[in-house]
């Protein structure tokens, strides 16, 4: 095992070389263009440099976590999140360099997005389940908390989720795991649709599958994000020691920002703000937007690696006693995805069994919340309802709540 001073020397040397490379890359890129090097080669070179710089940063942090494997129930989720950087970076570089294989490469990256969201939620959950925090009986602990008010405009249509009987935890869990189901499903639909010739990225037409995939992914992402925020606000004080905000921002910026970045680029090309020219690129118009996205991801992952190394630092676990297990055993635990399979199976199976009841409850809850809002808006200055009553003394709103029946 290398000594601590040696590790510091390696770390400082690597950071120095990295900073030098980052400064020199734009210079070399400009010189290459001045020497009539094809712009695509310059793009491949720049993207490759940033990918090569980002990868060792992440692998170093992962190795330190595996060596100081003090809290496996937390660190296995941290490592899964950290691995997002090299997976995104290398996937994007190969998709940029070999554009014909992008259809087969991008879905893997998109599937891993759902793993990252799932891992972050379970990281927060595992932290709360520690005996010194809340303990394993989270349901009882959350029952003592005040209900979390919904954010605008959801508060007009949904009542606060009940904290009793684990209902709040169950809603948040299902909200996160639905993204684990929908994101890979949309990736599979994209592959099949593109093979059938009915998927053109950036083309918003009725008979193109692309806009429908964007809509489903957008709704699924927003709901998963909303559930994560609700969960954070419910356990804000308990999660404070683990610094959840910077970690949440890291995950959000990579997963959600890259998705909306691709949509934004597609819109720019769709409305001719970005145009292709055969004199400097061989990409077709429909592939040019994807190439820009891949190049940007390669560059962004370098900076993401630096931020991840700070937000998910292994130093948080060095002061704890770690398990005397081998590096290989720890790595095997990280890649054991039985927990993901079990949760997805449980949520998907429950959704199929309870779909009719959940749909009815959702409609009933939304109607009740809307009626309450309308009643509050119809109250007069002294609290009397500003609605006309019938001869029996029952208002139209009251009859609606009773199922539309007239009083006997």
mmCIF file of C-alpha atoms in Angstrom:
data_model
loop_
_atom_site.group_PDB
_atom_site.id
_atom_site.type_symbol
_atom_site.label_atom_id
_atom_site.label_comp_id
_atom_site.label_asym_id
_atom_site.label_seq_id
_atom_site.Cartn_x
_atom_site.Cartn_y
_atom_site.Cartn_z
ATOM 1 C CA UNK A 1 0.000 0.000 0.000
ATOM 2 C CA UNK A 2 1.414 3.382 -0.988
ATOM 3 C CA UNK A 3 2.246 5.836 1.775
ATOM 4 C CA UNK A 4 0.160 8.917 2.408
ATOM 5 C CA UNK A 5 2.901 11.384 1.283
ATOM 6 C CA UNK A 6 3.311 9.421 -1.953
ATOM 7 C CA UNK A 7 -0.417 9.609 -2.585
ATOM 8 C CA UNK A 8 -0.405 13.321 -2.022
ATOM 9 C CA UNK A 9 2.518 13.673 -4.434
ATOM 10 C CA UNK A 10 0.717 11.651 -7.106
ATOM 11 C CA UNK A 11 -2.465 13.642 -6.561
ATOM 12 C CA UNK A 12 -0.736 17.029 -6.776
ATOM 13 C CA UNK A 13 1.279 15.957 -9.838
ATOM 14 C CA UNK A 14 -1.807 14.697 -11.604
ATOM 15 C CA UNK A 15 -3.755 17.877 -10.830
ATOM 16 C CA UNK A 16 -0.876 19.966 -12.175
ATOM 17 C CA UNK A 17 -0.669 17.992 -15.408
ATOM 18 C CA UNK A 18 -4.453 18.116 -15.762
ATOM 19 C CA UNK A 19 -4.540 21.891 -15.345
ATOM 20 C CA UNK A 20 -1.760 22.251 -17.914
ATOM 21 C CA UNK A 21 -3.594 20.017 -20.391
ATOM 22 C CA UNK A 22 -6.859 21.923 -19.982
ATOM 23 C CA UNK A 23 -5.067 25.195 -20.697
ATOM 24 C CA UNK A 24 -3.211 23.815 -23.732
ATOM 25 C CA UNK A 25 -6.158 22.014 -25.373
ATOM 26 C CA UNK A 26 -7.779 25.196 -26.786
ATOM 27 C CA UNK A 27 -4.376 26.336 -28.065
ATOM 28 C CA UNK A 28 -3.733 23.065 -29.898
ATOM 29 C CA UNK A 29 -7.292 23.025 -31.249
ATOM 30 C CA UNK A 30 -6.877 26.497 -32.751
ATOM 31 C CA UNK A 31 -3.515 25.568 -34.252
ATOM 32 C CA UNK A 32 -4.991 22.436 -35.805
ATOM 33 C CA UNK A 33 -7.786 24.448 -37.433
ATOM 34 C CA UNK A 34 -5.292 27.011 -38.748
ATOM 35 C CA UNK A 35 -3.344 24.159 -40.333
ATOM 36 C CA UNK A 36 -6.473 22.998 -42.168
ATOM 37 C CA UNK A 37 -7.052 19.951 -40.019
ATOM 38 C CA UNK A 38 -10.622 18.740 -40.547
ATOM 39 C CA UNK A 39 -12.970 20.129 -37.828
ATOM 40 C CA UNK A 40 -14.264 16.643 -37.075
ATOM 41 C CA UNK A 41 -10.743 15.478 -36.230
ATOM 42 C CA UNK A 42 -10.325 18.497 -33.973
ATOM 43 C CA UNK A 43 -13.616 17.652 -32.225
ATOM 44 C CA UNK A 44 -12.532 14.037 -31.714
ATOM 45 C CA UNK A 45 -9.191 15.207 -30.338
ATOM 46 C CA UNK A 46 -10.664 17.739 -27.897
ATOM 47 C CA UNK A 47 -13.346 15.325 -26.695
ATOM 48 C CA UNK A 48 -10.791 12.532 -26.282
ATOM 49 C CA UNK A 49 -8.461 14.689 -24.183
ATOM 50 C CA UNK A 50 -11.216 15.611 -21.741
ATOM 51 C CA UNK A 51 -12.398 11.997 -21.518
ATOM 52 C CA UNK A 52 -8.864 10.758 -20.796
ATOM 53 C CA UNK A 53 -8.478 13.441 -18.111
ATOM 54 C CA UNK A 54 -11.817 12.711 -16.453
ATOM 55 C CA UNK A 55 -11.466 8.931 -16.241
ATOM 56 C CA UNK A 56 -8.490 8.695 -13.822
ATOM 57 C CA UNK A 57 -10.096 11.224 -11.482
ATOM 58 C CA UNK A 58 -13.152 9.031 -11.087
ATOM 59 C CA UNK A 59 -11.218 5.769 -10.889
ATOM 60 C CA UNK A 60 -8.999 7.225 -8.159
ATOM 61 C CA UNK A 61 -12.036 8.224 -6.097
ATOM 62 C CA UNK A 62 -13.653 4.825 -6.646
ATOM 63 C CA UNK A 63 -10.445 3.044 -5.609
ATOM 64 C CA UNK A 64 -10.243 5.129 -2.424
ATOM 65 C CA UNK A 65 -13.856 4.299 -1.583
ATOM 66 C CA UNK A 66 -13.220 0.588 -2.114
ATOM 67 C CA UNK A 67 -10.089 0.716 0.023
ATOM 68 C CA UNK A 68 -11.819 2.613 2.845
ATOM 69 C CA UNK A 69 -15.004 0.584 2.568
ATOM 70 C CA UNK A 70 -16.281 1.530 6.020
ATOM 71 C CA UNK A 71 -20.002 1.785 5.225
ATOM 72 C CA UNK A 72 -20.915 -0.547 2.359
ATOM 73 C CA UNK A 73 -24.623 0.298 2.575
ATOM 74 C CA UNK A 74 -23.735 3.909 1.685
ATOM 75 C CA UNK A 75 -20.593 3.631 -0.393
ATOM 76 C CA UNK A 76 -21.905 1.127 -2.922
ATOM 77 C CA UNK A 77 -24.449 3.767 -3.978
ATOM 78 C CA UNK A 78 -21.749 6.459 -4.007
ATOM 79 C CA UNK A 79 -19.542 4.380 -6.297
ATOM 80 C CA UNK A 80 -22.423 3.744 -8.682
ATOM 81 C CA UNK A 81 -22.975 7.489 -8.899
ATOM 82 C CA UNK A 82 -19.263 8.190 -9.437
ATOM 83 C CA UNK A 83 -19.082 5.665 -12.274
ATOM 84 C CA UNK A 84 -21.589 7.785 -14.150
ATOM 85 C CA UNK A 85 -18.740 10.063 -15.316
ATOM 86 C CA UNK A 86 -16.600 7.502 -17.226
ATOM 87 C CA UNK A 87 -19.695 5.726 -18.555
ATOM 88 C CA UNK A 88 -21.106 8.977 -19.928
ATOM 89 C CA UNK A 89 -17.724 10.178 -21.185
ATOM 90 C CA UNK A 90 -16.580 7.069 -23.055
ATOM 91 C CA UNK A 91 -20.047 6.310 -24.388
ATOM 92 C CA UNK A 92 -20.277 9.841 -25.773
ATOM 93 C CA UNK A 93 -16.793 9.751 -27.304
ATOM 94 C CA UNK A 94 -17.404 6.489 -29.150
ATOM 95 C CA UNK A 95 -20.800 7.795 -30.317
ATOM 96 C CA UNK A 96 -19.054 10.947 -31.577
ATOM 97 C CA UNK A 97 -16.210 9.099 -33.280
ATOM 98 C CA UNK A 98 -18.306 6.286 -34.740
ATOM 99 C CA UNK A 99 -21.620 7.978 -35.457
ATOM 100 C CA UNK A 100 -23.108 4.856 -37.065
ATOM 101 C CA UNK A 101 -22.944 3.053 -33.704
ATOM 102 C CA UNK A 102 -24.644 5.851 -31.742
ATOM 103 C CA UNK A 103 -28.012 4.129 -31.929
ATOM 104 C CA UNK A 104 -26.533 1.169 -30.036
ATOM 105 C CA UNK A 105 -24.367 3.166 -27.601
ATOM 106 C CA UNK A 106 -26.640 5.968 -26.374
ATOM 107 C CA UNK A 107 -29.319 3.661 -24.865
ATOM 108 C CA UNK A 108 -26.748 2.225 -22.440
ATOM 109 C CA UNK A 109 -25.960 5.702 -21.168
ATOM 110 C CA UNK A 110 -29.642 6.523 -20.876
ATOM 111 C CA UNK A 111 -30.297 3.332 -18.926
ATOM 112 C CA UNK A 112 -27.523 4.185 -16.494
ATOM 113 C CA UNK A 113 -29.203 7.541 -15.832
ATOM 114 C CA UNK A 114 -31.993 5.671 -14.086
ATOM 115 C CA UNK A 115 -29.457 3.692 -12.032
ATOM 116 C CA UNK A 116 -27.917 6.962 -10.833
ATOM 117 C CA UNK A 117 -31.278 8.393 -9.727
ATOM 118 C CA UNK A 118 -32.130 5.136 -7.978
ATOM 119 C CA UNK A 119 -28.725 4.994 -6.260
ATOM 120 C CA UNK A 120 -28.964 8.569 -5.006
ATOM 121 C CA UNK A 121 -32.406 7.993 -3.489
ATOM 122 C CA UNK A 122 -31.260 4.781 -1.819
ATOM 123 C CA UNK A 123 -28.108 6.522 -0.569
ATOM 124 C CA UNK A 124 -30.272 9.027 1.310
ATOM 125 C CA UNK A 125 -32.553 6.242 2.518
ATOM 126 C CA UNK A 126 -29.624 4.117 3.729
ATOM 127 C CA UNK A 127 -28.180 7.070 5.628
ATOM 128 C CA UNK A 128 -31.455 7.660 7.460
ATOM 129 C CA UNK A 129 -31.743 3.963 8.347
ATOM 130 C CA UNK A 130 -28.513 4.064 10.344
ATOM 131 C CA UNK A 131 -29.096 3.495 14.099
ATOM 132 C CA UNK A 132 -27.502 6.839 15.026
ATOM 133 C CA UNK A 133 -29.835 8.748 12.662
ATOM 134 C CA UNK A 134 -33.426 7.458 12.509
ATOM 135 C CA UNK A 135 -33.002 3.708 12.568
ATOM 136 C CA UNK A 136 -34.529 1.009 10.402
ATOM 137 C CA UNK A 137 -38.118 1.841 11.393
ATOM 138 C CA UNK A 138 -38.419 4.862 9.125
ATOM 139 C CA UNK A 139 -42.186 4.558 8.885
ATOM 140 C CA UNK A 140 -42.656 5.289 12.590
ATOM 141 C CA UNK A 141 -40.167 8.176 12.461
ATOM 142 C CA UNK A 142 -41.851 9.793 9.479
ATOM 143 C CA UNK A 143 -45.251 9.488 11.148
ATOM 144 C CA UNK A 144 -44.008 12.003 13.728
ATOM 145 C CA UNK A 145 -43.120 14.552 11.022
ATOM 146 C CA UNK A 146 -45.383 17.257 9.684
ATOM 147 C CA UNK A 147 -46.791 16.651 6.190
ATOM 148 C CA UNK A 148 -44.793 18.348 3.439
ATOM 149 C CA UNK A 149 -46.778 20.932 1.508
ATOM 150 C CA UNK A 150 -46.751 20.564 -2.255
ATOM 151 C CA UNK A 151 -45.046 23.180 -4.379
ATOM 152 C CA UNK A 152 -46.817 25.449 -6.824
ATOM 153 C CA UNK A 153 -48.828 24.548 -8.846
ATOM 154 C CA UNK A 154 -49.167 20.974 -7.536
ATOM 155 C CA UNK A 155 -50.690 22.287 -4.310
ATOM 156 C CA UNK A 156 -53.860 23.200 -6.194
ATOM 157 C CA UNK A 157 -54.446 19.636 -7.325
ATOM 158 C CA UNK A 158 -52.887 17.413 -4.657
ATOM 159 C CA UNK A 159 -53.277 17.296 -0.930
ATOM 160 C CA UNK A 160 -50.145 16.730 1.193
ATOM 161 C CA UNK A 161 -49.124 13.104 1.151
ATOM 162 C CA UNK A 162 -50.019 11.338 4.359
ATOM 163 C CA UNK A 163 -47.101 10.530 6.632
ATOM 164 C CA UNK A 164 -49.002 7.648 8.242
ATOM 165 C CA UNK A 165 -48.403 3.944 7.571
ATOM 166 C CA UNK A 166 -45.406 4.669 5.352
ATOM 167 C CA UNK A 167 -47.558 6.274 2.651
ATOM 168 C CA UNK A 168 -45.152 9.195 2.115
ATOM 169 C CA UNK A 169 -42.129 6.905 1.788
ATOM 170 C CA UNK A 170 -44.020 4.622 -0.578
ATOM 171 C CA UNK A 171 -45.058 7.479 -2.881
ATOM 172 C CA UNK A 172 -41.488 8.824 -3.030
ATOM 173 C CA UNK A 173 -40.108 5.345 -3.671
ATOM 174 C CA UNK A 174 -42.529 4.643 -6.492
ATOM 175 C CA UNK A 175 -41.901 8.091 -7.948
ATOM 176 C CA UNK A 176 -38.174 7.390 -8.213
ATOM 177 C CA UNK A 177 -38.424 3.813 -9.414
ATOM 178 C CA UNK A 178 -40.927 4.671 -12.142
ATOM 179 C CA UNK A 179 -38.037 6.528 -13.804
ATOM 180 C CA UNK A 180 -35.941 3.350 -13.575
ATOM 181 C CA UNK A 181 -38.715 1.656 -15.549
ATOM 182 C CA UNK A 182 -39.605 4.355 -18.064
ATOM 183 C CA UNK A 183 -36.119 5.530 -19.039
ATOM 184 C CA UNK A 184 -34.840 2.134 -20.281
ATOM 185 C CA UNK A 185 -38.239 1.473 -21.877
ATOM 186 C CA UNK A 186 -37.993 4.691 -23.881
ATOM 187 C CA UNK A 187 -34.413 3.823 -24.850
ATOM 188 C CA UNK A 188 -35.602 0.463 -26.201
ATOM 189 C CA UNK A 189 -38.464 2.132 -28.082
ATOM 190 C CA UNK A 190 -35.956 4.590 -29.567
ATOM 191 C CA UNK A 191 -33.744 1.784 -30.885
ATOM 192 C CA UNK A 192 -36.665 -0.102 -32.394
ATOM 193 C CA UNK A 193 -38.232 3.043 -33.894
ATOM 194 C CA UNK A 194 -34.977 4.203 -35.431
ATOM 195 C CA UNK A 195 -34.459 0.773 -36.992
ATOM 196 C CA UNK A 196 -37.960 1.035 -38.474
ATOM 197 C CA UNK A 197 -37.243 4.528 -39.797
ATOM 198 C CA UNK A 198 -39.893 6.304 -37.710
ATOM 199 C CA UNK A 199 -37.520 8.029 -35.266
ATOM 200 C CA UNK A 200 -35.677 11.175 -36.371
ATOM 201 C CA UNK A 201 -34.011 13.117 -33.573
ATOM 202 C CA UNK A 202 -35.010 16.781 -33.487
ATOM 203 C CA UNK A 203 -37.974 16.348 -35.834
ATOM 204 C CA UNK A 204 -41.239 17.324 -34.138
ATOM 205 C CA UNK A 205 -43.967 15.821 -36.320
ATOM 206 C CA UNK A 206 -47.082 13.811 -35.601
ATOM 207 C CA UNK A 207 -45.763 10.601 -37.181
ATOM 208 C CA UNK A 208 -42.280 10.769 -35.678
ATOM 209 C CA UNK A 209 -41.666 8.906 -32.425
ATOM 210 C CA UNK A 210 -39.082 11.422 -31.154
ATOM 211 C CA UNK A 211 -41.487 14.014 -29.644
ATOM 212 C CA UNK A 212 -43.435 11.294 -27.813
ATOM 213 C CA UNK A 213 -40.239 9.893 -26.320
ATOM 214 C CA UNK A 214 -39.237 13.394 -25.226
ATOM 215 C CA UNK A 215 -42.624 13.958 -23.580
ATOM 216 C CA UNK A 216 -42.579 10.661 -21.674
ATOM 217 C CA UNK A 217 -38.976 11.119 -20.564
ATOM 218 C CA UNK A 218 -39.669 14.705 -19.513
ATOM 219 C CA UNK A 219 -42.711 13.806 -17.421
ATOM 220 C CA UNK A 220 -40.946 10.831 -15.860
ATOM 221 C CA UNK A 221 -37.850 12.895 -15.030
ATOM 222 C CA UNK A 222 -39.837 15.754 -13.546
ATOM 223 C CA UNK A 223 -41.875 13.416 -11.364
ATOM 224 C CA UNK A 224 -38.757 11.595 -10.114
ATOM 225 C CA UNK A 225 -37.112 14.940 -9.396
ATOM 226 C CA UNK A 226 -40.228 16.183 -7.597
ATOM 227 C CA UNK A 227 -40.355 13.076 -5.406
ATOM 228 C CA UNK A 228 -36.663 13.470 -4.527
ATOM 229 C CA UNK A 229 -37.260 17.089 -3.517
ATOM 230 C CA UNK A 230 -40.273 16.162 -1.408
ATOM 231 C CA UNK A 231 -38.265 13.432 0.305
ATOM 232 C CA UNK A 232 -35.421 15.867 0.995
ATOM 233 C CA UNK A 233 -37.725 18.461 2.562
ATOM 234 C CA UNK A 234 -39.331 15.822 4.764
ATOM 235 C CA UNK A 235 -35.946 14.712 6.172
ATOM 236 C CA UNK A 236 -34.010 17.948 5.700
ATOM 237 C CA UNK A 237 -32.737 18.247 9.256
ATOM 238 C CA UNK A 238 -31.815 14.557 9.526
ATOM 239 C CA UNK A 239 -29.895 14.624 6.220
ATOM 240 C CA UNK A 240 -27.943 17.796 7.011
ATOM 241 C CA UNK A 241 -24.709 16.016 8.169
ATOM 242 C CA UNK A 242 -24.387 14.185 4.843
ATOM 243 C CA UNK A 243 -24.515 17.422 2.779
ATOM 244 C CA UNK A 244 -27.327 16.315 0.458
ATOM 245 C CA UNK A 245 -27.683 19.584 -1.485
ATOM 246 C CA UNK A 246 -24.316 19.524 -3.337
ATOM 247 C CA UNK A 247 -24.771 15.808 -3.997
ATOM 248 C CA UNK A 248 -28.255 16.405 -5.324
ATOM 249 C CA UNK A 249 -27.010 19.218 -7.577
ATOM 250 C CA UNK A 250 -24.282 16.941 -8.985
ATOM 251 C CA UNK A 251 -26.785 14.247 -9.893
ATOM 252 C CA UNK A 252 -29.335 16.727 -11.206
ATOM 253 C CA UNK A 253 -26.840 18.635 -13.361
ATOM 254 C CA UNK A 254 -25.563 15.511 -15.092
ATOM 255 C CA UNK A 255 -28.770 13.534 -15.556
ATOM 256 C CA UNK A 256 -31.346 16.262 -16.097
ATOM 257 C CA UNK A 257 -29.146 18.957 -17.642
ATOM 258 C CA UNK A 258 -27.730 16.657 -20.328
ATOM 259 C CA UNK A 259 -31.244 15.560 -21.307
ATOM 260 C CA UNK A 260 -32.598 19.082 -21.676
ATOM 261 C CA UNK A 261 -29.380 20.120 -23.386
ATOM 262 C CA UNK A 262 -30.064 17.569 -26.121
ATOM 263 C CA UNK A 263 -33.631 18.835 -26.534
ATOM 264 C CA UNK A 264 -32.408 22.445 -26.723
ATOM 265 C CA UNK A 265 -29.820 21.573 -29.393
ATOM 266 C CA UNK A 266 -32.473 19.699 -31.379
ATOM 267 C CA UNK A 267 -34.715 22.775 -31.280
ATOM 268 C CA UNK A 268 -31.880 25.051 -32.423
ATOM 269 C CA UNK A 269 -31.275 22.832 -35.440
ATOM 270 C CA UNK A 270 -34.998 22.446 -36.091
ATOM 271 C CA UNK A 271 -35.413 26.235 -36.391
ATOM 272 C CA UNK A 272 -32.157 26.681 -38.368
ATOM 273 C CA UNK A 273 -30.231 28.502 -35.659
ATOM 274 C CA UNK A 274 -27.499 25.892 -36.229
ATOM 275 C CA UNK A 275 -26.813 24.845 -39.806
ATOM 276 C CA UNK A 276 -24.556 22.190 -41.275
ATOM 277 C CA UNK A 277 -22.103 22.763 -44.121
ATOM 278 C CA UNK A 278 -20.619 19.996 -46.253
ATOM 279 C CA UNK A 279 -17.363 21.935 -46.436
ATOM 280 C CA UNK A 280 -16.512 21.287 -42.787
ATOM 281 C CA UNK A 281 -18.616 18.337 -41.617
ATOM 282 C CA UNK A 282 -19.765 15.013 -43.023
ATOM 283 C CA UNK A 283 -22.605 14.657 -40.506
ATOM 284 C CA UNK A 284 -26.135 14.701 -41.816
ATOM 285 C CA UNK A 285 -28.443 17.352 -40.376
ATOM 286 C CA UNK A 286 -30.268 14.876 -38.136
ATOM 287 C CA UNK A 287 -26.946 13.561 -36.777
ATOM 288 C CA UNK A 288 -25.233 16.916 -36.350
ATOM 289 C CA UNK A 289 -27.208 17.836 -33.235
ATOM 290 C CA UNK A 290 -26.354 14.510 -31.642
ATOM 291 C CA UNK A 291 -22.668 15.067 -32.471
ATOM 292 C CA UNK A 292 -22.723 18.446 -30.719
ATOM 293 C CA UNK A 293 -24.383 16.808 -27.712
ATOM 294 C CA UNK A 294 -21.752 14.056 -27.548
ATOM 295 C CA UNK A 295 -18.899 16.584 -27.787
ATOM 296 C CA UNK A 296 -20.363 18.737 -25.009
ATOM 297 C CA UNK A 297 -20.883 15.719 -22.741
ATOM 298 C CA UNK A 298 -17.258 14.656 -23.188
ATOM 299 C CA UNK A 299 -16.094 18.110 -22.081
ATOM 300 C CA UNK A 300 -18.664 18.454 -19.299
ATOM 301 C CA UNK A 301 -17.774 15.104 -17.768
ATOM 302 C CA UNK A 302 -14.291 16.360 -16.923
ATOM 303 C CA UNK A 303 -15.743 19.123 -14.779
ATOM 304 C CA UNK A 304 -18.363 16.724 -13.419
ATOM 305 C CA UNK A 305 -15.568 14.398 -12.280
ATOM 306 C CA UNK A 306 -13.970 17.227 -10.299
ATOM 307 C CA UNK A 307 -17.251 18.213 -8.647
ATOM 308 C CA UNK A 308 -18.157 14.585 -7.897
ATOM 309 C CA UNK A 309 -14.769 14.049 -6.261
ATOM 310 C CA UNK A 310 -15.569 16.908 -3.882
ATOM 311 C CA UNK A 311 -19.243 16.103 -3.222
ATOM 312 C CA UNK A 312 -18.756 12.326 -2.786
ATOM 313 C CA UNK A 313 -15.307 12.399 -1.206
ATOM 314 C CA UNK A 314 -13.912 9.173 0.330
ATOM 315 C CA UNK A 315 -12.497 11.298 3.147
ATOM 316 C CA UNK A 316 -15.944 11.145 4.761
ATOM 317 C CA UNK A 317 -15.333 7.467 5.551
ATOM 318 C CA UNK A 318 -11.621 7.306 6.428
ATOM 319 C CA UNK A 319 -12.182 7.932 10.131
ATOM 320 C CA UNK A 320 -14.514 4.966 10.462
ATOM 321 C CA UNK A 321 -13.513 1.351 10.932
ATOM 322 C CA UNK A 322 -13.745 -0.418 7.608
ATOM 323 C CA UNK A 323 -14.497 -4.042 6.852
ATOM 324 C CA UNK A 324 -11.608 -6.434 6.346
ATOM 325 C CA UNK A 325 -12.806 -7.565 2.939
ATOM 326 C CA UNK A 326 -10.904 -7.808 -0.314
ATOM 327 C CA UNK A 327 -10.994 -5.175 -3.025
ATOM 328 C CA UNK A 328 -12.592 -7.694 -5.377
ATOM 329 C CA UNK A 329 -15.336 -8.557 -2.878
ATOM 330 C CA UNK A 330 -16.183 -4.895 -2.407
ATOM 331 C CA UNK A 331 -16.277 -4.346 -6.156
ATOM 332 C CA UNK A 332 -18.550 -7.353 -6.610
ATOM 333 C CA UNK A 333 -20.988 -5.879 -4.094
ATOM 334 C CA UNK A 334 -21.116 -2.601 -5.995
ATOM 335 C CA UNK A 335 -22.071 -4.342 -9.242
ATOM 336 C CA UNK A 336 -24.637 -6.615 -7.603
ATOM 337 C CA UNK A 337 -27.872 -5.202 -9.027
ATOM 338 C CA UNK A 338 -30.258 -7.549 -7.235
ATOM 339 C CA UNK A 339 -31.510 -4.614 -5.164
ATOM 340 C CA UNK A 340 -32.492 -2.717 -8.314
ATOM 341 C CA UNK A 341 -34.165 -5.765 -9.830
ATOM 342 C CA UNK A 342 -36.098 -6.474 -6.626
ATOM 343 C CA UNK A 343 -37.380 -2.908 -6.259
ATOM 344 C CA UNK A 344 -38.359 -2.588 -9.920
ATOM 345 C CA UNK A 345 -40.165 -5.924 -9.805
ATOM 346 C CA UNK A 346 -41.990 -4.932 -6.632
ATOM 347 C CA UNK A 347 -43.082 -1.510 -7.901
ATOM 348 C CA UNK A 348 -44.009 -2.709 -11.408
ATOM 349 C CA UNK A 349 -45.952 -5.661 -10.057
ATOM 350 C CA UNK A 350 -47.764 -3.511 -7.534
ATOM 351 C CA UNK A 351 -48.608 -0.925 -10.179
ATOM 352 C CA UNK A 352 -50.235 -3.559 -12.385
ATOM 353 C CA UNK A 353 -52.239 -5.040 -9.504
ATOM 354 C CA UNK A 354 -53.354 -1.741 -8.015
ATOM 355 C CA UNK A 355 -53.713 0.361 -11.160
ATOM 356 C CA UNK A 356 -57.552 0.616 -11.119
ATOM 357 C CA UNK A 357 -57.705 1.500 -7.429
ATOM 358 C CA UNK A 358 -54.844 3.995 -7.666
ATOM 359 C CA UNK A 359 -56.443 5.692 -10.670
ATOM 360 C CA UNK A 360 -59.758 6.046 -8.836
ATOM 361 C CA UNK A 361 -58.047 7.342 -5.694
ATOM 362 C CA UNK A 362 -56.031 9.823 -7.744
ATOM 363 C CA UNK A 363 -59.145 11.187 -9.474
ATOM 364 C CA UNK A 364 -60.989 11.394 -6.155
ATOM 365 C CA UNK A 365 -58.090 13.178 -4.440
ATOM 366 C CA UNK A 366 -57.609 15.635 -7.313
ATOM 367 C CA UNK A 367 -61.349 16.407 -7.409
ATOM 368 C CA UNK A 368 -61.484 16.909 -3.652
ATOM 369 C CA UNK A 369 -58.463 19.235 -3.673
ATOM 370 C CA UNK A 370 -59.938 21.227 -6.560
ATOM 371 C CA UNK A 371 -63.296 21.545 -4.778
ATOM 372 C CA UNK A 372 -61.619 22.704 -1.583
ATOM 373 C CA UNK A 373 -59.762 25.367 -3.555
ATOM 374 C CA UNK A 374 -62.986 26.500 -5.242
ATOM 375 C CA UNK A 375 -64.883 26.656 -1.937
ATOM 376 C CA UNK A 376 -62.158 28.791 -0.378
ATOM 377 C CA UNK A 377 -62.231 31.171 -3.347
ATOM 378 C CA UNK A 378 -66.054 31.492 -3.104
ATOM 379 C CA UNK A 379 -66.203 32.502 0.552
ATOM 380 C CA UNK A 380 -67.494 36.007 1.233
ATOM 381 C CA UNK A 381 -65.910 38.559 3.557
ATOM 382 C CA UNK A 382 -67.703 37.065 6.589
ATOM 383 C CA UNK A 383 -67.082 33.481 5.612
ATOM 384 C CA UNK A 384 -70.495 32.854 4.019
ATOM 385 C CA UNK A 385 -70.358 30.926 0.714
ATOM 386 C CA UNK A 386 -71.184 33.086 -2.282
ATOM 387 C CA UNK A 387 -73.283 30.376 -3.978
ATOM 388 C CA UNK A 388 -76.990 30.010 -4.365
ATOM 389 C CA UNK A 389 -78.684 27.445 -2.129
ATOM 390 C CA UNK A 390 -81.700 25.488 -3.121
ATOM 391 C CA UNK A 391 -84.866 25.231 -1.101
ATOM 392 C CA UNK A 392 -83.483 22.409 1.029
ATOM 393 C CA UNK A 393 -80.539 24.569 2.088
ATOM 394 C CA UNK A 394 -77.934 22.599 0.148
ATOM 395 C CA UNK A 395 -75.496 24.332 -2.196
ATOM 396 C CA UNK A 396 -74.532 23.011 -5.623
ATOM 397 C CA UNK A 397 -70.999 22.262 -4.391
ATOM 398 C CA UNK A 398 -72.317 20.237 -1.461
ATOM 399 C CA UNK A 399 -74.586 18.233 -3.774
ATOM 400 C CA UNK A 400 -71.586 17.547 -6.071
ATOM 401 C CA UNK A 401 -69.567 16.238 -3.140
ATOM 402 C CA UNK A 402 -72.486 13.932 -2.252
ATOM 403 C CA UNK A 403 -72.406 12.432 -5.739
ATOM 404 C CA UNK A 404 -74.920 14.800 -7.306
ATOM 405 C CA UNK A 405 -77.859 13.476 -5.257
ATOM 406 C CA UNK A 406 -80.625 15.841 -4.189
ATOM 407 C CA UNK A 407 -81.400 15.789 -0.480
ATOM 408 C CA UNK A 408 -84.382 13.703 0.479
#
